[in-house]
Amino acid sequence: MLLYNVTLIIEDAVSEKWLEWMQEIHIPKVMETGMFVSSRLLKVIDSPNEGVTFCAQYVAENLENYNTYQDKYAPSLQADLNDEFANQFVAFRTLMEYIDKK
């Protein structure tokens, strides 16, 4: 299992609009790809950054699903984000692997 994490710092002035857009449009579109088994959206409460920091997290069953998402779906979904909130956010993405307890 893999965790795909998108950390995004959004300007205060548009943070509520962005949050609504994520919950109603973007996350449902990501999940409709079928490449992830679950998602969650978190707000960072102790961020040292200006603006509001959020983390959108998606769980993929395997690397093949993640790679398919990146190749087939991510470019257009990221373009939608850029179109909707151009120059109002900074994002960085990480892929993490779950470690089983021994």
PDB file of N, CA and C in Angstrom:
ATOM      1  N   MET A   1       0.841  -1.186   0.000  1.00  0.00           N
ATOM      2  CA  MET A   1       0.000   0.000   0.000  1.00  0.00           C
ATOM      3  C   MET A   1       0.879   1.239   0.000  1.00  0.00           C
ATOM      4  N   LEU A   2       0.452   2.232  -0.759  1.00  0.00           N
ATOM      5  CA  LEU A   2       1.197   3.474  -0.880  1.00  0.00           C
ATOM      6  C   LEU A   2       0.310   4.649  -0.512  1.00  0.00           C
ATOM      7  N   LEU A   3       0.919   5.664   0.055  1.00  0.00           N
ATOM      8  CA  LEU A   3       0.214   6.897   0.390  1.00  0.00           C
ATOM      9  C   LEU A   3       0.776   8.012  -0.478  1.00  0.00           C
ATOM     10  N   TYR A   4      -0.091   8.580  -1.297  1.00  0.00           N
ATOM     11  CA  TYR A   4       0.260   9.721  -2.133  1.00  0.00           C
ATOM     12  C   TYR A   4      -0.233  10.966  -1.399  1.00  0.00           C
ATOM     13  N   ASN A   5       0.693  11.832  -1.008  1.00  0.00           N
ATOM     14  CA  ASN A   5       0.377  13.013  -0.218  1.00  0.00           C
ATOM     15  C   ASN A   5       0.644  14.268  -1.037  1.00  0.00           C
ATOM     16  N   VAL A   6      -0.340  15.140  -1.104  1.00  0.00           N
ATOM     17  CA  VAL A   6      -0.182  16.439  -1.757  1.00  0.00           C
ATOM     18  C   VAL A   6      -0.336  17.503  -0.680  1.00  0.00           C
ATOM     19  N   THR A   7       0.768  18.178  -0.361  1.00  0.00           N
ATOM     20  CA  THR A   7       0.732  19.279   0.605  1.00  0.00           C
ATOM     21  C   THR A   7       0.618  20.568  -0.190  1.00  0.00           C
ATOM     22  N   LEU A   8      -0.338  21.389   0.181  1.00  0.00           N
ATOM     23  CA  LEU A   8      -0.617  22.600  -0.571  1.00  0.00           C
ATOM     24  C   LEU A   8      -0.788  23.767   0.394  1.00  0.00           C
ATOM     25  N   ILE A   9      -0.090  24.839   0.103  1.00  0.00           N
ATOM     26  CA  ILE A   9      -0.213  26.077   0.883  1.00  0.00           C
ATOM     27  C   ILE A   9      -0.968  27.065   0.002  1.00  0.00           C
ATOM     28  N   ILE A  10      -2.137  27.463   0.473  1.00  0.00           N
ATOM     29  CA  ILE A  10      -3.021  28.331  -0.310  1.00  0.00           C
ATOM     30  C   ILE A  10      -3.166  29.687   0.375  1.00  0.00           C
ATOM     31  N   GLU A  11      -3.297  30.727  -0.405  1.00  0.00           N
ATOM     32  CA  GLU A  11      -3.468  32.064   0.151  1.00  0.00           C
ATOM     33  C   GLU A  11      -4.729  32.122   1.010  1.00  0.00           C
ATOM     34  N   ASP A  12      -4.638  32.848   2.119  1.00  0.00           N
ATOM     35  CA  ASP A  12      -5.775  32.989   3.039  1.00  0.00           C
ATOM     36  C   ASP A  12      -7.044  33.429   2.324  1.00  0.00           C
ATOM     37  N   ALA A  13      -6.923  34.378   1.416  1.00  0.00           N
ATOM     38  CA  ALA A  13      -8.091  34.985   0.782  1.00  0.00           C
ATOM     39  C   ALA A  13      -8.932  33.994  -0.019  1.00  0.00           C
ATOM     40  N   VAL A  14      -8.331  32.909  -0.498  1.00  0.00           N
ATOM     41  CA  VAL A  14      -9.074  31.941  -1.312  1.00  0.00           C
ATOM     42  C   VAL A  14      -9.147  30.556  -0.668  1.00  0.00           C
ATOM     43  N   SER A  15      -8.723  30.452   0.587  1.00  0.00           N
ATOM     44  CA  SER A  15      -8.647  29.126   1.208  1.00  0.00           C
ATOM     45  C   SER A  15     -10.016  28.457   1.347  1.00  0.00           C
ATOM     46  N   GLU A  16     -11.055  29.212   1.662  1.00  0.00           N
ATOM     47  CA  GLU A  16     -12.391  28.618   1.796  1.00  0.00           C
ATOM     48  C   GLU A  16     -12.922  28.163   0.442  1.00  0.00           C
ATOM     49  N   LYS A  17     -12.715  28.971  -0.574  1.00  0.00           N
ATOM     50  CA  LYS A  17     -13.137  28.591  -1.932  1.00  0.00           C
ATOM     51  C   LYS A  17     -12.383  27.339  -2.377  1.00  0.00           C
ATOM     52  N   TRP A  18     -11.078  27.284  -2.121  1.00  0.00           N
ATOM     53  CA  TRP A  18     -10.270  26.125  -2.486  1.00  0.00           C
ATOM     54  C   TRP A  18     -10.763  24.877  -1.762  1.00  0.00           C
ATOM     55  N   LEU A  19     -11.038  24.997  -0.464  1.00  0.00           N
ATOM     56  CA  LEU A  19     -11.495  23.858   0.325  1.00  0.00           C
ATOM     57  C   LEU A  19     -12.798  23.292  -0.241  1.00  0.00           C
ATOM     58  N   GLU A  20     -13.722  24.157  -0.554  1.00  0.00           N
ATOM     59  CA  GLU A  20     -14.992  23.729  -1.143  1.00  0.00           C
ATOM     60  C   GLU A  20     -14.763  23.049  -2.491  1.00  0.00           C
ATOM     61  N   TRP A  21     -13.894  23.623  -3.319  1.00  0.00           N
ATOM     62  CA  TRP A  21     -13.569  23.063  -4.629  1.00  0.00           C
ATOM     63  C   TRP A  21     -12.949  21.675  -4.483  1.00  0.00           C
ATOM     64  N   MET A  22     -12.044  21.526  -3.526  1.00  0.00           N
ATOM     65  CA  MET A  22     -11.411  20.226  -3.292  1.00  0.00           C
ATOM     66  C   MET A  22     -12.453  19.184  -2.892  1.00  0.00           C
ATOM     67  N   GLN A  23     -13.307  19.530  -1.953  1.00  0.00           N
ATOM     68  CA  GLN A  23     -14.268  18.572  -1.423  1.00  0.00           C
ATOM     69  C   GLN A  23     -15.368  18.215  -2.431  1.00  0.00           C
ATOM     70  N   GLU A  24     -15.786  19.181  -3.220  1.00  0.00           N
ATOM     71  CA  GLU A  24     -16.912  18.953  -4.118  1.00  0.00           C
ATOM     72  C   GLU A  24     -16.510  18.541  -5.528  1.00  0.00           C
ATOM     73  N   ILE A  25     -15.304  18.935  -5.965  1.00  0.00           N
ATOM     74  CA  ILE A  25     -14.923  18.687  -7.357  1.00  0.00           C
ATOM     75  C   ILE A  25     -13.657  17.843  -7.477  1.00  0.00           C
ATOM     76  N   HIS A  26     -12.559  18.330  -6.936  1.00  0.00           N
ATOM     77  CA  HIS A  26     -11.264  17.706  -7.207  1.00  0.00           C
ATOM     78  C   HIS A  26     -11.124  16.297  -6.612  1.00  0.00           C
ATOM     79  N   ILE A  27     -11.345  16.148  -5.323  1.00  0.00           N
ATOM     80  CA  ILE A  27     -11.173  14.827  -4.703  1.00  0.00           C
ATOM     81  C   ILE A  27     -12.130  13.802  -5.315  1.00  0.00           C
ATOM     82  N   PRO A  28     -13.403  14.138  -5.548  1.00  0.00           N
ATOM     83  CA  PRO A  28     -14.261  13.156  -6.229  1.00  0.00           C
ATOM     84  C   PRO A  28     -13.719  12.752  -7.605  1.00  0.00           C
ATOM     85  N   LYS A  29     -13.159  13.694  -8.361  1.00  0.00           N
ATOM     86  CA  LYS A  29     -12.588  13.350  -9.667  1.00  0.00           C
ATOM     87  C   LYS A  29     -11.379  12.426  -9.524  1.00  0.00           C
ATOM     88  N   VAL A  30     -10.541  12.686  -8.535  1.00  0.00           N
ATOM     89  CA  VAL A  30      -9.392  11.814  -8.296  1.00  0.00           C
ATOM     90  C   VAL A  30      -9.876  10.405  -7.958  1.00  0.00           C
ATOM     91  N   MET A  31     -10.859  10.311  -7.103  1.00  0.00           N
ATOM     92  CA  MET A  31     -11.352   8.997  -6.693  1.00  0.00           C
ATOM     93  C   MET A  31     -12.073   8.271  -7.830  1.00  0.00           C
ATOM     94  N   GLU A  32     -12.697   9.023  -8.730  1.00  0.00           N
ATOM     95  CA  GLU A  32     -13.377   8.419  -9.883  1.00  0.00           C
ATOM     96  C   GLU A  32     -12.404   7.722 -10.833  1.00  0.00           C
ATOM     97  N   THR A  33     -11.118   8.022 -10.740  1.00  0.00           N
ATOM     98  CA  THR A  33     -10.142   7.354 -11.607  1.00  0.00           C
ATOM     99  C   THR A  33     -10.034   5.873 -11.270  1.00  0.00           C
ATOM    100  N   GLY A  34     -10.406   5.489 -10.056  1.00  0.00           N
ATOM    101  CA  GLY A  34     -10.306   4.106  -9.639  1.00  0.00           C
ATOM    102  C   GLY A  34      -8.902   3.678  -9.244  1.00  0.00           C
ATOM    103  N   MET A  35      -7.975   4.614  -9.189  1.00  0.00           N
ATOM    104  CA  MET A  35      -6.583   4.277  -8.893  1.00  0.00           C
ATOM    105  C   MET A  35      -6.276   4.309  -7.393  1.00  0.00           C
ATOM    106  N   PHE A  36      -7.207   4.835  -6.600  1.00  0.00           N
ATOM    107  CA  PHE A  36      -7.009   4.930  -5.155  1.00  0.00           C
ATOM    108  C   PHE A  36      -8.172   4.272  -4.431  1.00  0.00           C
ATOM    109  N   VAL A  37      -7.892   3.722  -3.257  1.00  0.00           N
ATOM    110  CA  VAL A  37      -8.929   3.043  -2.483  1.00  0.00           C
ATOM    111  C   VAL A  37      -9.544   3.939  -1.414  1.00  0.00           C
ATOM    112  N   SER A  38      -8.856   5.010  -1.045  1.00  0.00           N
ATOM    113  CA  SER A  38      -9.409   5.947  -0.067  1.00  0.00           C
ATOM    114  C   SER A  38      -8.695   7.283  -0.173  1.00  0.00           C
ATOM    115  N   SER A  39      -9.313   8.279   0.451  1.00  0.00           N
ATOM    116  CA  SER A  39      -8.721   9.624   0.471  1.00  0.00           C
ATOM    117  C   SER A  39      -9.063  10.287   1.782  1.00  0.00           C
ATOM    118  N   ARG A  40      -8.296  11.320   2.103  1.00  0.00           N
ATOM    119  CA  ARG A  40      -8.611  12.161   3.260  1.00  0.00           C
ATOM    120  C   ARG A  40      -8.005  13.529   3.014  1.00  0.00           C
ATOM    121  N   LEU A  41      -8.592  14.522   3.649  1.00  0.00           N
ATOM    122  CA  LEU A  41      -8.120  15.894   3.531  1.00  0.00           C
ATOM    123  C   LEU A  41      -7.879  16.419   4.935  1.00  0.00           C
ATOM    124  N   LEU A  42      -6.681  16.944   5.167  1.00  0.00           N
ATOM    125  CA  LEU A  42      -6.298  17.426   6.488  1.00  0.00           C
ATOM    126  C   LEU A  42      -5.848  18.880   6.407  1.00  0.00           C
ATOM    127  N   LYS A  43      -6.049  19.598   7.490  1.00  0.00           N
ATOM    128  CA  LYS A  43      -5.566  20.968   7.620  1.00  0.00           C
ATOM    129  C   LYS A  43      -4.432  20.961   8.635  1.00  0.00           C
ATOM    130  N   VAL A  44      -3.302  21.546   8.264  1.00  0.00           N
ATOM    131  CA  VAL A  44      -2.155  21.634   9.161  1.00  0.00           C
ATOM    132  C   VAL A  44      -2.410  22.785  10.125  1.00  0.00           C
ATOM    133  N   ILE A  45      -2.432  22.508  11.411  1.00  0.00           N
ATOM    134  CA  ILE A  45      -2.782  23.554  12.372  1.00  0.00           C
ATOM    135  C   ILE A  45      -1.573  24.285  12.941  1.00  0.00           C
ATOM    136  N   ASP A  46      -0.378  23.734  12.758  1.00  0.00           N
ATOM    137  CA  ASP A  46       0.805  24.415  13.300  1.00  0.00           C
ATOM    138  C   ASP A  46       1.820  24.747  12.207  1.00  0.00           C
ATOM    139  N   SER A  47       1.320  25.083  11.040  1.00  0.00           N
ATOM    140  CA  SER A  47       2.202  25.387   9.912  1.00  0.00           C
ATOM    141  C   SER A  47       2.941  26.705  10.134  1.00  0.00           C
ATOM    142  N   PRO A  48       4.231  26.731   9.855  1.00  0.00           N
ATOM    143  CA  PRO A  48       4.997  27.964   9.981  1.00  0.00           C
ATOM    144  C   PRO A  48       4.866  28.871   8.747  1.00  0.00           C
ATOM    145  N   ASN A  49       4.132  28.407   7.745  1.00  0.00           N
ATOM    146  CA  ASN A  49       4.033  29.134   6.476  1.00  0.00           C
ATOM    147  C   ASN A  49       2.925  30.179   6.510  1.00  0.00           C
ATOM    148  N   GLU A  50       3.070  31.181   5.655  1.00  0.00           N
ATOM    149  CA  GLU A  50       1.977  32.127   5.449  1.00  0.00           C
ATOM    150  C   GLU A  50       0.923  31.421   4.625  1.00  0.00           C
ATOM    151  N   GLY A  51      -0.337  31.780   4.810  1.00  0.00           N
ATOM    152  CA  GLY A  51      -1.409  31.095   4.114  1.00  0.00           C
ATOM    153  C   GLY A  51      -1.895  29.921   4.948  1.00  0.00           C
ATOM    154  N   VAL A  52      -2.703  29.085   4.335  1.00  0.00           N
ATOM    155  CA  VAL A  52      -3.271  27.926   5.008  1.00  0.00           C
ATOM    156  C   VAL A  52      -2.697  26.675   4.354  1.00  0.00           C
ATOM    157  N   THR A  53      -2.260  25.728   5.169  1.00  0.00           N
ATOM    158  CA  THR A  53      -1.645  24.512   4.647  1.00  0.00           C
ATOM    159  C   THR A  53      -2.586  23.334   4.819  1.00  0.00           C
ATOM    160  N   PHE A  54      -2.762  22.592   3.728  1.00  0.00           N
ATOM    161  CA  PHE A  54      -3.598  21.400   3.715  1.00  0.00           C
ATOM    162  C   PHE A  54      -2.803  20.228   3.165  1.00  0.00           C
ATOM    163  N   CYS A  55      -3.228  19.030   3.515  1.00  0.00           N
ATOM    164  CA  CYS A  55      -2.673  17.807   2.940  1.00  0.00           C
ATOM    165  C   CYS A  55      -3.832  16.971   2.412  1.00  0.00           C
ATOM    166  N   ALA A  56      -3.788  16.665   1.130  1.00  0.00           N
ATOM    167  CA  ALA A  56      -4.728  15.719   0.533  1.00  0.00           C
ATOM    168  C   ALA A  56      -3.978  14.402   0.400  1.00  0.00           C
ATOM    169  N   GLN A  57      -4.565  13.337   0.938  1.00  0.00           N
ATOM    170  CA  GLN A  57      -3.888  12.044   0.935  1.00  0.00           C
ATOM    171  C   GLN A  57      -4.758  11.004   0.244  1.00  0.00           C
ATOM    172  N   TYR A  58      -4.093  10.190  -0.573  1.00  0.00           N
ATOM    173  CA  TYR A  58      -4.774   9.151  -1.338  1.00  0.00           C
ATOM    174  C   TYR A  58      -4.013   7.842  -1.158  1.00  0.00           C
ATOM    175  N   VAL A  59      -4.739   6.755  -0.925  1.00  0.00           N
ATOM    176  CA  VAL A  59      -4.119   5.448  -0.725  1.00  0.00           C
ATOM    177  C   VAL A  59      -4.265   4.623  -1.999  1.00  0.00           C
ATOM    178  N   ALA A  60      -3.122   4.156  -2.519  1.00  0.00           N
ATOM    179  CA  ALA A  60      -3.092   3.283  -3.692  1.00  0.00           C
ATOM    180  C   ALA A  60      -2.696   1.878  -3.245  1.00  0.00           C
ATOM    181  N   GLU A  61      -3.300   0.891  -3.860  1.00  0.00           N
ATOM    182  CA  GLU A  61      -2.987  -0.493  -3.497  1.00  0.00           C
ATOM    183  C   GLU A  61      -1.593  -0.911  -3.942  1.00  0.00           C
ATOM    184  N   ASN A  62      -1.120  -0.297  -5.046  1.00  0.00           N
ATOM    185  CA  ASN A  62       0.182  -0.712  -5.577  1.00  0.00           C
ATOM    186  C   ASN A  62       0.777   0.391  -6.444  1.00  0.00           C
ATOM    187  N   LEU A  63       2.042   0.204  -6.791  1.00  0.00           N
ATOM    188  CA  LEU A  63       2.769   1.194  -7.589  1.00  0.00           C
ATOM    189  C   LEU A  63       2.197   1.319  -8.997  1.00  0.00           C
ATOM    190  N   GLU A  64       1.675   0.230  -9.535  1.00  0.00           N
ATOM    191  CA  GLU A  64       1.083   0.267 -10.873  1.00  0.00           C
ATOM    192  C   GLU A  64      -0.094   1.237 -10.923  1.00  0.00           C
ATOM    193  N   ASN A  65      -0.973   1.193  -9.921  1.00  0.00           N
ATOM    194  CA  ASN A  65      -2.107   2.115  -9.890  1.00  0.00           C
ATOM    195  C   ASN A  65      -1.639   3.561  -9.751  1.00  0.00           C
ATOM    196  N   TYR A  66      -0.665   3.786  -8.893  1.00  0.00           N
ATOM    197  CA  TYR A  66      -0.126   5.140  -8.720  1.00  0.00           C
ATOM    198  C   TYR A  66       0.465   5.648 -10.034  1.00  0.00           C
ATOM    199  N   ASN A  67       1.273   4.825 -10.690  1.00  0.00           N
ATOM    200  CA  ASN A  67       1.890   5.231 -11.956  1.00  0.00           C
ATOM    201  C   ASN A  67       0.852   5.483 -13.041  1.00  0.00           C
ATOM    202  N   THR A  68      -0.170   4.660 -13.083  1.00  0.00           N
ATOM    203  CA  THR A  68      -1.259   4.886 -14.037  1.00  0.00           C
ATOM    204  C   THR A  68      -1.924   6.225 -13.772  1.00  0.00           C
ATOM    205  N   TYR A  69      -2.167   6.519 -12.507  1.00  0.00           N
ATOM    206  CA  TYR A  69      -2.753   7.810 -12.145  1.00  0.00           C
ATOM    207  C   TYR A  69      -1.862   8.956 -12.620  1.00  0.00           C
ATOM    208  N   GLN A  70      -0.570   8.863 -12.320  1.00  0.00           N
ATOM    209  CA  GLN A  70       0.360   9.928 -12.703  1.00  0.00           C
ATOM    210  C   GLN A  70       0.426  10.117 -14.217  1.00  0.00           C
ATOM    211  N   ASP A  71       0.431   9.026 -14.961  1.00  0.00           N
ATOM    212  CA  ASP A  71       0.558   9.105 -16.419  1.00  0.00           C
ATOM    213  C   ASP A  71      -0.727   9.527 -17.110  1.00  0.00           C
ATOM    214  N   LYS A  72      -1.847   8.968 -16.659  1.00  0.00           N
ATOM    215  CA  LYS A  72      -3.111   9.122 -17.383  1.00  0.00           C
ATOM    216  C   LYS A  72      -4.007  10.248 -16.869  1.00  0.00           C
ATOM    217  N   TYR A  73      -3.999  10.486 -15.559  1.00  0.00           N
ATOM    218  CA  TYR A  73      -4.975  11.400 -14.969  1.00  0.00           C
ATOM    219  C   TYR A  73      -4.386  12.666 -14.347  1.00  0.00           C
ATOM    220  N   ALA A  74      -3.231  12.554 -13.722  1.00  0.00           N
ATOM    221  CA  ALA A  74      -2.683  13.685 -12.960  1.00  0.00           C
ATOM    222  C   ALA A  74      -2.474  14.954 -13.788  1.00  0.00           C
ATOM    223  N   PRO A  75      -1.950  14.855 -15.019  1.00  0.00           N
ATOM    224  CA  PRO A  75      -1.710  16.110 -15.752  1.00  0.00           C
ATOM    225  C   PRO A  75      -2.961  16.979 -15.909  1.00  0.00           C
ATOM    226  N   SER A  76      -4.091  16.387 -16.274  1.00  0.00           N
ATOM    227  CA  SER A  76      -5.294  17.208 -16.470  1.00  0.00           C
ATOM    228  C   SER A  76      -5.881  17.681 -15.139  1.00  0.00           C
ATOM    229  N   LEU A  77      -5.812  16.836 -14.109  1.00  0.00           N
ATOM    230  CA  LEU A  77      -6.334  17.245 -12.809  1.00  0.00           C
ATOM    231  C   LEU A  77      -5.481  18.363 -12.195  1.00  0.00           C
ATOM    232  N   GLN A  78      -4.175  18.284 -12.377  1.00  0.00           N
ATOM    233  CA  GLN A  78      -3.304  19.356 -11.883  1.00  0.00           C
ATOM    234  C   GLN A  78      -3.504  20.629 -12.701  1.00  0.00           C
ATOM    235  N   ALA A  79      -3.786  20.490 -13.986  1.00  0.00           N
ATOM    236  CA  ALA A  79      -4.070  21.664 -14.822  1.00  0.00           C
ATOM    237  C   ALA A  79      -5.347  22.354 -14.359  1.00  0.00           C
ATOM    238  N   ASP A  80      -6.351  21.559 -13.967  1.00  0.00           N
ATOM    239  CA  ASP A  80      -7.594  22.138 -13.431  1.00  0.00           C
ATOM    240  C   ASP A  80      -7.304  22.981 -12.196  1.00  0.00           C
ATOM    241  N   LEU A  81      -6.453  22.464 -11.312  1.00  0.00           N
ATOM    242  CA  LEU A  81      -6.070  23.204 -10.103  1.00  0.00           C
ATOM    243  C   LEU A  81      -5.377  24.509 -10.476  1.00  0.00           C
ATOM    244  N   ASN A  82      -4.459  24.433 -11.413  1.00  0.00           N
ATOM    245  CA  ASN A  82      -3.743  25.640 -11.841  1.00  0.00           C
ATOM    246  C   ASN A  82      -4.674  26.644 -12.501  1.00  0.00           C
ATOM    247  N   ASP A  83      -5.629  26.167 -13.278  1.00  0.00           N
ATOM    248  CA  ASP A  83      -6.589  27.069 -13.926  1.00  0.00           C
ATOM    249  C   ASP A  83      -7.469  27.774 -12.889  1.00  0.00           C
ATOM    250  N   GLU A  84      -7.893  27.028 -11.906  1.00  0.00           N
ATOM    251  CA  GLU A  84      -8.830  27.553 -10.905  1.00  0.00           C
ATOM    252  C   GLU A  84      -8.153  28.487  -9.898  1.00  0.00           C
ATOM    253  N   PHE A  85      -6.880  28.201  -9.550  1.00  0.00           N
ATOM    254  CA  PHE A  85      -6.212  28.942  -8.473  1.00  0.00           C
ATOM    255  C   PHE A  85      -4.795  29.379  -8.875  1.00  0.00           C
ATOM    256  N   ALA A  86      -4.667  29.857 -10.084  1.00  0.00           N
ATOM    257  CA  ALA A  86      -3.356  30.258 -10.611  1.00  0.00           C
ATOM    258  C   ALA A  86      -2.673  31.272  -9.697  1.00  0.00           C
ATOM    259  N   ASN A  87      -1.401  31.029  -9.410  1.00  0.00           N
ATOM    260  CA  ASN A  87      -0.557  31.922  -8.623  1.00  0.00           C
ATOM    261  C   ASN A  87      -1.057  32.177  -7.196  1.00  0.00           C
ATOM    262  N   GLN A  88      -1.891  31.278  -6.671  1.00  0.00           N
ATOM    263  CA  GLN A  88      -2.429  31.461  -5.325  1.00  0.00           C
ATOM    264  C   GLN A  88      -2.036  30.324  -4.379  1.00  0.00           C
ATOM    265  N   PHE A  89      -1.174  29.424  -4.848  1.00  0.00           N
ATOM    266  CA  PHE A  89      -0.793  28.285  -4.025  1.00  0.00           C
ATOM    267  C   PHE A  89       0.595  27.783  -4.407  1.00  0.00           C
ATOM    268  N   VAL A  90       1.139  27.000  -3.485  1.00  0.00           N
ATOM    269  CA  VAL A  90       2.364  26.240  -3.717  1.00  0.00           C
ATOM    270  C   VAL A  90       2.044  24.822  -3.288  1.00  0.00           C
ATOM    271  N   ALA A  91       2.454  23.840  -4.095  1.00  0.00           N
ATOM    272  CA  ALA A  91       2.168  22.451  -3.747  1.00  0.00           C
ATOM    273  C   ALA A  91       3.416  21.605  -3.901  1.00  0.00           C
ATOM    274  N   PHE A  92       3.522  20.600  -3.068  1.00  0.00           N
ATOM    275  CA  PHE A  92       4.544  19.580  -3.279  1.00  0.00           C
ATOM    276  C   PHE A  92       3.949  18.225  -2.967  1.00  0.00           C
ATOM    277  N   ARG A  93       4.446  17.239  -3.693  1.00  0.00           N
ATOM    278  CA  ARG A  93       3.865  15.903  -3.660  1.00  0.00           C
ATOM    279  C   ARG A  93       4.899  14.884  -3.221  1.00  0.00           C
ATOM    280  N   THR A  94       4.457  13.928  -2.388  1.00  0.00           N
ATOM    281  CA  THR A  94       5.340  12.853  -1.947  1.00  0.00           C
ATOM    282  C   THR A  94       4.590  11.533  -2.032  1.00  0.00           C
ATOM    283  N   LEU A  95       5.342  10.481  -2.288  1.00  0.00           N
ATOM    284  CA  LEU A  95       4.817   9.128  -2.297  1.00  0.00           C
ATOM    285  C   LEU A  95       5.483   8.360  -1.179  1.00  0.00           C
ATOM    286  N   MET A  96       4.672   7.729  -0.335  1.00  0.00           N
ATOM    287  CA  MET A  96       5.196   7.010   0.823  1.00  0.00           C
ATOM    288  C   MET A  96       4.672   5.583   0.822  1.00  0.00           C
ATOM    289  N   GLU A  97       5.486   4.708   1.378  1.00  0.00           N
ATOM    290  CA  GLU A  97       5.112   3.302   1.487  1.00  0.00           C
ATOM    291  C   GLU A  97       4.774   2.975   2.934  1.00  0.00           C
ATOM    292  N   TYR A  98       3.674   2.255   3.137  1.00  0.00           N
ATOM    293  CA  TYR A  98       3.309   1.808   4.474  1.00  0.00           C
ATOM    294  C   TYR A  98       4.319   0.754   4.937  1.00  0.00           C
ATOM    295  N   ILE A  99       4.715   0.828   6.188  1.00  0.00           N
ATOM    296  CA  ILE A  99       5.616  -0.157   6.795  1.00  0.00           C
ATOM    297  C   ILE A  99       4.790  -1.052   7.692  1.00  0.00           C
ATOM    298  N   ASP A 100       4.843  -2.343   7.445  1.00  0.00           N
ATOM    299  CA  ASP A 100       4.125  -3.300   8.295  1.00  0.00           C
ATOM    300  C   ASP A 100       4.869  -3.476   9.603  1.00  0.00           C
ATOM    301  N   LYS A 101       4.091  -3.659  10.669  1.00  0.00           N
ATOM    302  CA  LYS A 101       4.689  -3.947  11.971  1.00  0.00           C
ATOM    303  C   LYS A 101       5.283  -5.352  11.926  1.00  0.00           C
ATOM    304  N   LYS A 102       6.402  -5.525  12.615  1.00  0.00           N
ATOM    305  CA  LYS A 102       7.043  -6.853  12.655  1.00  0.00           C
ATOM    306  C   LYS A 102       6.710  -7.561  13.921  1.00  0.00           C
TER     307      LYS A 102
END
